[in-house]
CSV table of C-alpha atoms in Angstrom, one decimal:
chain,number,residue,atom,x,y,z
A,1113,MET,CA,-37.4,-63.3,34.5
A,1114,PRO,CA,-36.9,-59.5,35.1
A,1115,ILE,CA,-34.5,-58.4,37.7
A,1116,ARG,CA,-35.8,-55.4,39.7
A,1117,LEU,CA,-34.0,-53.4,42.4
A,1118,ASP,CA,-35.5,-51.7,45.4
A,1119,ASP,CA,-35.4,-48.3,43.6
A,1120,GLY,CA,-37.6,-49.8,40.8
A,1121,SER,CA,-34.8,-49.9,38.3
A,1122,HIS,CA,-34.5,-52.8,35.9
A,1123,PRO,CA,-30.8,-53.6,35.3
A,1124,GLY,CA,-31.4,-56.8,33.4
A,1125,THR,CA,-33.3,-60.1,32.9
A,1126,LEU,CA,-32.6,-63.5,34.2
A,1127,CYS,CA,-32.8,-66.0,31.3
A,1128,VAL,CA,-32.9,-69.8,31.0
A,1129,VAL,CA,-31.5,-71.4,27.9
A,1130,ASP,CA,-32.5,-74.8,26.8
A,1131,PHE,CA,-32.1,-77.0,23.7
A,1132,GLN,CA,-35.8,-76.9,22.9
A,1133,PRO,CA,-38.8,-74.8,23.8
A,1134,ARG,CA,-40.8,-76.0,26.8
A,1135,GLU,CA,-43.3,-74.7,29.3
A,1136,LEU,CA,-42.1,-74.1,32.8
A,1137,SER,CA,-43.9,-75.6,35.7
A,1138,GLU,CA,-45.2,-73.5,38.6
A,1139,HIS,CA,-42.4,-74.8,40.8
A,1140,GLN,CA,-39.8,-73.9,38.1
A,1141,ARG,CA,-41.2,-70.4,37.8
A,1142,GLU,CA,-41.0,-69.9,41.6
A,1143,ALA,CA,-37.4,-71.1,41.5
A,1144,LEU,CA,-36.5,-68.6,38.8
A,1145,LEU,CA,-38.3,-65.8,40.7
A,1146,ARG,CA,-36.2,-66.6,43.8
A,1147,LEU,CA,-33.1,-66.7,41.7
A,1148,ALA,CA,-33.9,-63.3,40.1
A,1149,ASP,CA,-34.5,-61.9,43.6
A,1150,ALA,CA,-31.2,-63.3,44.8
A,1151,ALA,CA,-29.4,-61.7,41.7
A,1152,ALA,CA,-31.1,-58.4,42.5
A,1153,GLU,CA,-30.0,-58.5,46.1
A,1154,ALA,CA,-26.5,-59.4,45.1
A,1155,LEU,CA,-26.4,-56.3,42.7
A,1156,MET,CA,-27.7,-54.0,45.4
A,1157,MET,CA,-25.2,-55.3,47.9
A,1158,ARG,CA,-22.4,-54.7,45.4
A,1159,GLU,CA,-23.7,-51.1,44.8
A,1160,ARG,CA,-23.9,-50.4,48.6
A,1161,ALA,CA,-20.4,-51.8,49.1
A,1162,MET,CA,-19.0,-49.6,46.4
A,1163,ALA,CA,-20.8,-46.5,47.8
A,1164,ALA,CA,-19.6,-47.3,51.3
A,1165,GLY,CA,-16.0,-47.8,50.1
A,1166,GLN,CA,-15.9,-44.8,47.8
A,1167,GLY,CA,-14.6,-42.5,50.5
A,1168,SER,CA,-11.6,-44.7,51.1
A,1169,GLU,CA,-10.7,-45.5,47.5
A,1170,PRO,CA,-7.0,-45.3,46.7
A,1171,GLY,CA,-7.6,-42.5,44.2
A,1172,GLN,CA,-9.3,-40.3,46.8
A,1173,ALA,CA,-6.8,-41.3,49.5
A,1174,PHE,CA,-3.9,-40.3,47.2
A,1175,ALA,CA,-5.5,-36.9,46.5
A,1176,VAL,CA,-6.0,-36.2,50.2
A,1177,LEU,CA,-2.5,-37.2,51.0
A,1178,ALA,CA,-1.1,-35.2,48.1
A,1179,GLU,CA,-2.9,-32.0,49.0
A,1180,THR,CA,-1.6,-32.1,52.6
A,1181,ALA,CA,2.0,-33.0,51.7
A,1182,PRO,CA,4.6,-30.2,52.1
A,1183,LEU,CA,6.2,-31.3,48.8
A,1184,GLY,CA,5.0,-30.9,45.2
A,1185,VAL,CA,3.3,-34.1,44.1
A,1186,PHE,CA,2.4,-35.1,40.5
A,1187,ARG,CA,1.0,-38.0,38.5
A,1188,ALA,CA,1.6,-38.9,34.9
A,1189,ASP,CA,0.0,-41.5,32.6
A,1190,ALA,CA,1.9,-44.3,30.9
A,1191,SER,CA,3.0,-42.0,28.1
A,1192,GLY,CA,4.5,-39.4,30.5
A,1193,ARG,CA,1.7,-36.8,30.2
A,1194,PHE,CA,0.8,-35.2,33.5
A,1195,ILE,CA,-2.7,-35.9,34.8
A,1196,TYR,CA,-2.5,-34.4,38.3
A,1197,THR,CA,-0.4,-31.9,40.3
A,1198,ASN,CA,-1.1,-30.7,43.8
A,1199,THR,CA,-1.1,-27.1,45.1
A,1200,THR,CA,2.5,-27.2,46.2
A,1201,TRP,CA,3.7,-28.5,42.9
A,1202,GLN,CA,1.9,-25.6,41.2
A,1203,GLU,CA,3.5,-23.1,43.5
A,1204,VAL,CA,7.0,-24.5,42.8
A,1205,ALA,CA,6.5,-24.6,39.0
A,1206,GLY,CA,4.5,-21.3,38.8
A,1207,LEU,CA,1.7,-23.0,36.8
A,1208,THR,CA,-2.0,-23.7,37.4
A,1209,ALA,CA,-3.4,-27.2,37.6
A,1210,ALA,CA,-4.9,-26.8,34.1
A,1211,GLU,CA,-1.6,-25.4,32.6
A,1212,ALA,CA,0.4,-28.4,33.9
A,1213,LEU,CA,-1.7,-31.1,32.3
A,1214,GLY,CA,-0.3,-33.1,29.4
A,1215,ASP,CA,3.1,-31.7,28.4
A,1216,GLY,CA,2.3,-28.3,29.8
A,1217,TRP,CA,4.4,-29.0,33.0
A,1218,ALA,CA,7.5,-28.3,30.9
A,1219,ALA,CA,6.5,-24.7,30.0
A,1220,THR,CA,8.6,-23.1,32.8
A,1221,LEU,CA,11.7,-25.2,32.4
A,1222,ALA,CA,14.8,-23.1,32.1
A,1223,PRO,CA,15.8,-22.9,28.4
A,1224,ASP,CA,19.3,-24.3,29.1
A,1225,ASP,CA,17.8,-27.3,31.0
A,1226,ARG,CA,14.7,-28.1,29.0
A,1227,ALA,CA,16.2,-30.5,26.4
A,1228,GLU,CA,18.0,-32.6,29.0
A,1229,VAL,CA,15.1,-32.7,31.4
A,1230,LEU,CA,12.7,-33.9,28.6
A,1231,HIS,CA,15.3,-36.4,27.4
A,1232,GLN,CA,15.8,-37.9,30.8
A,1233,TRP,CA,12.0,-38.0,31.5
A,1234,ARG,CA,11.2,-39.8,28.2
A,1235,ARG,CA,14.1,-42.2,28.6
A,1236,SER,CA,12.9,-43.1,32.2
A,1237,ILE,CA,9.4,-43.8,30.8
A,1238,GLU,CA,10.8,-46.0,28.0
A,1239,ARG,CA,12.9,-48.0,30.3
A,1240,ARG,CA,10.4,-47.9,33.2
A,1241,GLU,CA,13.1,-46.6,35.5
A,1242,THR,CA,13.0,-44.1,38.4
A,1243,PHE,CA,13.4,-40.5,37.2
A,1244,GLU,CA,15.6,-38.3,39.4
A,1245,MET,CA,17.0,-35.0,38.4
A,1246,ARG,CA,17.8,-31.5,39.6
A,1247,TYR,CA,17.0,-28.7,37.2
A,1248,ARG,CA,15.9,-25.0,37.0
A,1249,VAL,CA,12.5,-23.5,36.4
A,1250,ARG,CA,11.5,-19.9,35.6
A,1251,ARG,CA,9.4,-18.3,38.3
A,1252,ASP,CA,8.6,-14.8,39.5
A,1253,GLY,CA,11.1,-13.3,37.0
A,1254,GLY,CA,14.0,-15.4,38.2
A,1255,MET,CA,15.3,-19.0,38.3
A,1256,ARG,CA,14.6,-21.6,41.0
A,1257,GLN,CA,16.5,-24.8,41.5
A,1258,VAL,CA,14.2,-27.8,42.0
A,1259,ALA,CA,14.8,-31.5,42.7
A,1260,ALA,CA,12.4,-34.0,41.2
A,1261,ARG,CA,12.0,-37.8,41.7
A,1262,ALA,CA,9.4,-40.1,40.2
A,1263,ARG,CA,8.8,-43.8,40.2
A,1264,PRO,CA,6.8,-46.0,37.8
A,1265,LEU,CA,3.4,-47.5,38.7
A,1266,SER,CA,2.6,-51.0,37.5
A,1267,SER,CA,-0.7,-53.0,37.3
A,1268,ASP,CA,-1.2,-56.4,38.8
A,1269,THR,CA,-0.3,-57.8,35.4
A,1270,GLY,CA,3.0,-55.8,35.2
A,1271,LEU,CA,1.8,-53.2,32.7
A,1272,LEU,CA,3.0,-49.6,33.1
A,1273,CYS,CA,0.2,-47.5,34.5
A,1274,GLY,CA,2.0,-44.2,34.9
A,1275,TYR,CA,4.4,-42.4,37.2
A,1276,VAL,CA,4.0,-40.7,40.6
A,1277,GLY,CA,6.6,-38.2,41.8
A,1278,ILE,CA,7.6,-35.3,44.1
A,1279,VAL,CA,9.2,-32.0,43.4
A,1280,GLU,CA,11.0,-29.8,46.0
A,1281,ASP,CA,12.3,-26.2,45.6
A,1282,VAL,CA,15.9,-26.5,46.9
A,1283,THR,CA,17.1,-23.0,45.9
A,1284,ASP,CA,17.4,-21.7,49.5
A,1285,ARG,CA,19.1,-24.9,50.6
A,1286,ILE,CA,21.7,-24.7,47.8
A,1287,THR,CA,22.3,-21.1,48.5
A,1288,ALA,CA,22.9,-21.7,52.2
A,1289,GLU,CA,25.2,-24.7,51.5
A,1290,ARG,CA,27.2,-22.5,49.1
A,1291,GLU,CA,27.5,-19.7,51.6
A,1292,LEU,CA,28.6,-22.1,54.3
A,1293,ARG,CA,31.3,-23.6,52.0
A,1294,GLU,CA,32.5,-20.1,51.1
A,1295,SER,CA,32.6,-19.0,54.8
A,1296,LYS,CA,34.5,-22.1,55.8
A,1297,ALA,CA,37.0,-21.6,52.9
A,1298,LEU,CA,37.5,-18.0,54.0
A,1299,LEU,CA,38.1,-19.0,57.6
A,1300,ASP,CA,40.6,-21.7,56.4
A,1301,ARG,CA,42.5,-19.2,54.3
A,1302,THR,CA,42.5,-16.7,57.1
A,1303,GLY,CA,43.7,-19.3,59.6
A,1304,ARG,CA,46.5,-20.3,57.3
A,1305,LEU,CA,47.5,-16.7,56.8
A,1306,ILE,CA,47.6,-16.0,60.5
A,1307,ASP,CA,49.6,-19.1,61.2
A,1308,GLY,CA,52.1,-18.2,58.5
A,1309,VAL,CA,52.5,-14.6,59.6
A,1310,LEU,CA,52.7,-15.3,63.3
A,1311,ASN,CA,55.4,-17.9,62.7
A,1312,ARG,CA,57.4,-15.9,60.1
A,1313,PRO,CA,60.9,-14.9,61.2
A,1314,GLY,CA,61.1,-11.2,61.8
A,1315,PHE,CA,57.6,-10.7,63.1
A,1316,GLU,CA,57.2,-9.4,66.7
A,1317,LEU,CA,53.7,-9.7,68.3
A,1318,PRO,CA,52.6,-6.7,70.3
A,1319,PRO,CA,52.1,-7.7,74.0
A,1320,ARG,CA,48.4,-6.6,74.0
A,1321,SER,CA,47.7,-9.0,71.1
A,1322,LEU,CA,49.3,-12.1,72.6
A,1323,GLY,CA,46.1,-13.0,74.5
A,1324,CYS,CA,44.0,-12.7,71.4
A,1325,CYS,CA,46.2,-15.1,69.5
A,1326,GLN,CA,46.4,-17.6,72.3
A,1327,PHE,CA,42.6,-17.4,72.6
A,1328,HIS,CA,42.4,-18.5,68.9
A,1329,GLY,CA,44.9,-21.3,69.4
A,1330,HIS,CA,48.0,-19.6,67.7
A,1331,ARG,CA,51.5,-19.9,69.1
A,1332,PRO,CA,53.5,-17.0,67.8
A,1333,LYS,CA,57.3,-17.0,68.0
A,1334,GLU,CA,59.0,-14.6,70.4
A,1335,GLY,CA,61.9,-12.2,69.8
A,1336,LEU,CA,60.6,-11.0,66.4
A,1337,HIS,CA,60.0,-7.5,65.1
A,1338,ASN,CA,56.8,-6.1,63.4
A,1339,SER,CA,56.3,-6.3,59.6
A,1340,GLN,CA,53.9,-5.0,57.0
A,1341,PRO,CA,50.3,-5.9,58.1
A,1342,GLY,CA,48.0,-7.9,55.9
A,1343,VAL,CA,45.3,-8.8,58.4
A,1344,VAL,CA,43.9,-6.2,60.9
A,1345,VAL,CA,42.0,-7.0,64.1
A,1346,ARG,CA,40.3,-4.1,65.8
A,1347,ARG,CA,38.8,-3.6,69.2
A,1348,ASP,CA,35.3,-2.2,69.6
A,1349,ASP,CA,36.7,1.3,70.0
A,1350,GLY,CA,38.3,1.1,66.6
A,1351,ASN,CA,41.9,0.8,67.7
A,1352,VAL,CA,44.1,-1.8,66.1
A,1353,MET,CA,44.6,-4.9,68.3
A,1354,LEU,CA,46.6,-7.0,65.9
A,1355,GLN,CA,48.1,-6.4,62.4
A,1356,LEU,CA,49.4,-9.4,60.4
A,1357,ALA,CA,51.4,-9.3,57.2
A,1358,ASP,CA,50.8,-11.7,54.3
């Protein structure tokens, strides 16, 4: 009995299998016709459900989320070959979506980092482990520091489906952290130098500088005489407020 949908298409035929040929009665033919109609209705309901749910499929939801994320997002297949990158990832890596596909994502890796990054990536895939690494990429004629993290995706049966991960350009953050450490180290060295000089026997603090030192928490000794300066503090008019020897 042919199965026909509302649009006139003919997706298949409903068949009855028996051990020997026989003629169907009118009642049996009507039953088969109703069964064919029911099968057609079930197929059309399935198609309508798939069409209605297409806008909320996980794949499309992932793409929408990835394109609005402030971080670089990528997906790779079970062999580690890239199958998707979002716009932010492409900006971080300096590659187009087409250039990043397959193993193309590694094209802008810094030469000194390339071998180790690829080794860690392949080992993570073989062991089905999380990949997490900081490395450099070549972009705009210079080097940028990026931090990457990816986790494996598994099917319901436990098979490895691929990886999904994020990439962030951390160059500016690393630079700011380094400058902060350097500034703190300089202040620490300067503080130790001032403490040492102010409390050195033979050093006499000019009266006009006493308030400045007390403001900074120093307690210089009294009854000392001046020595060779190593640190100079000037007022806005350029005159020396305090000179300290190393």
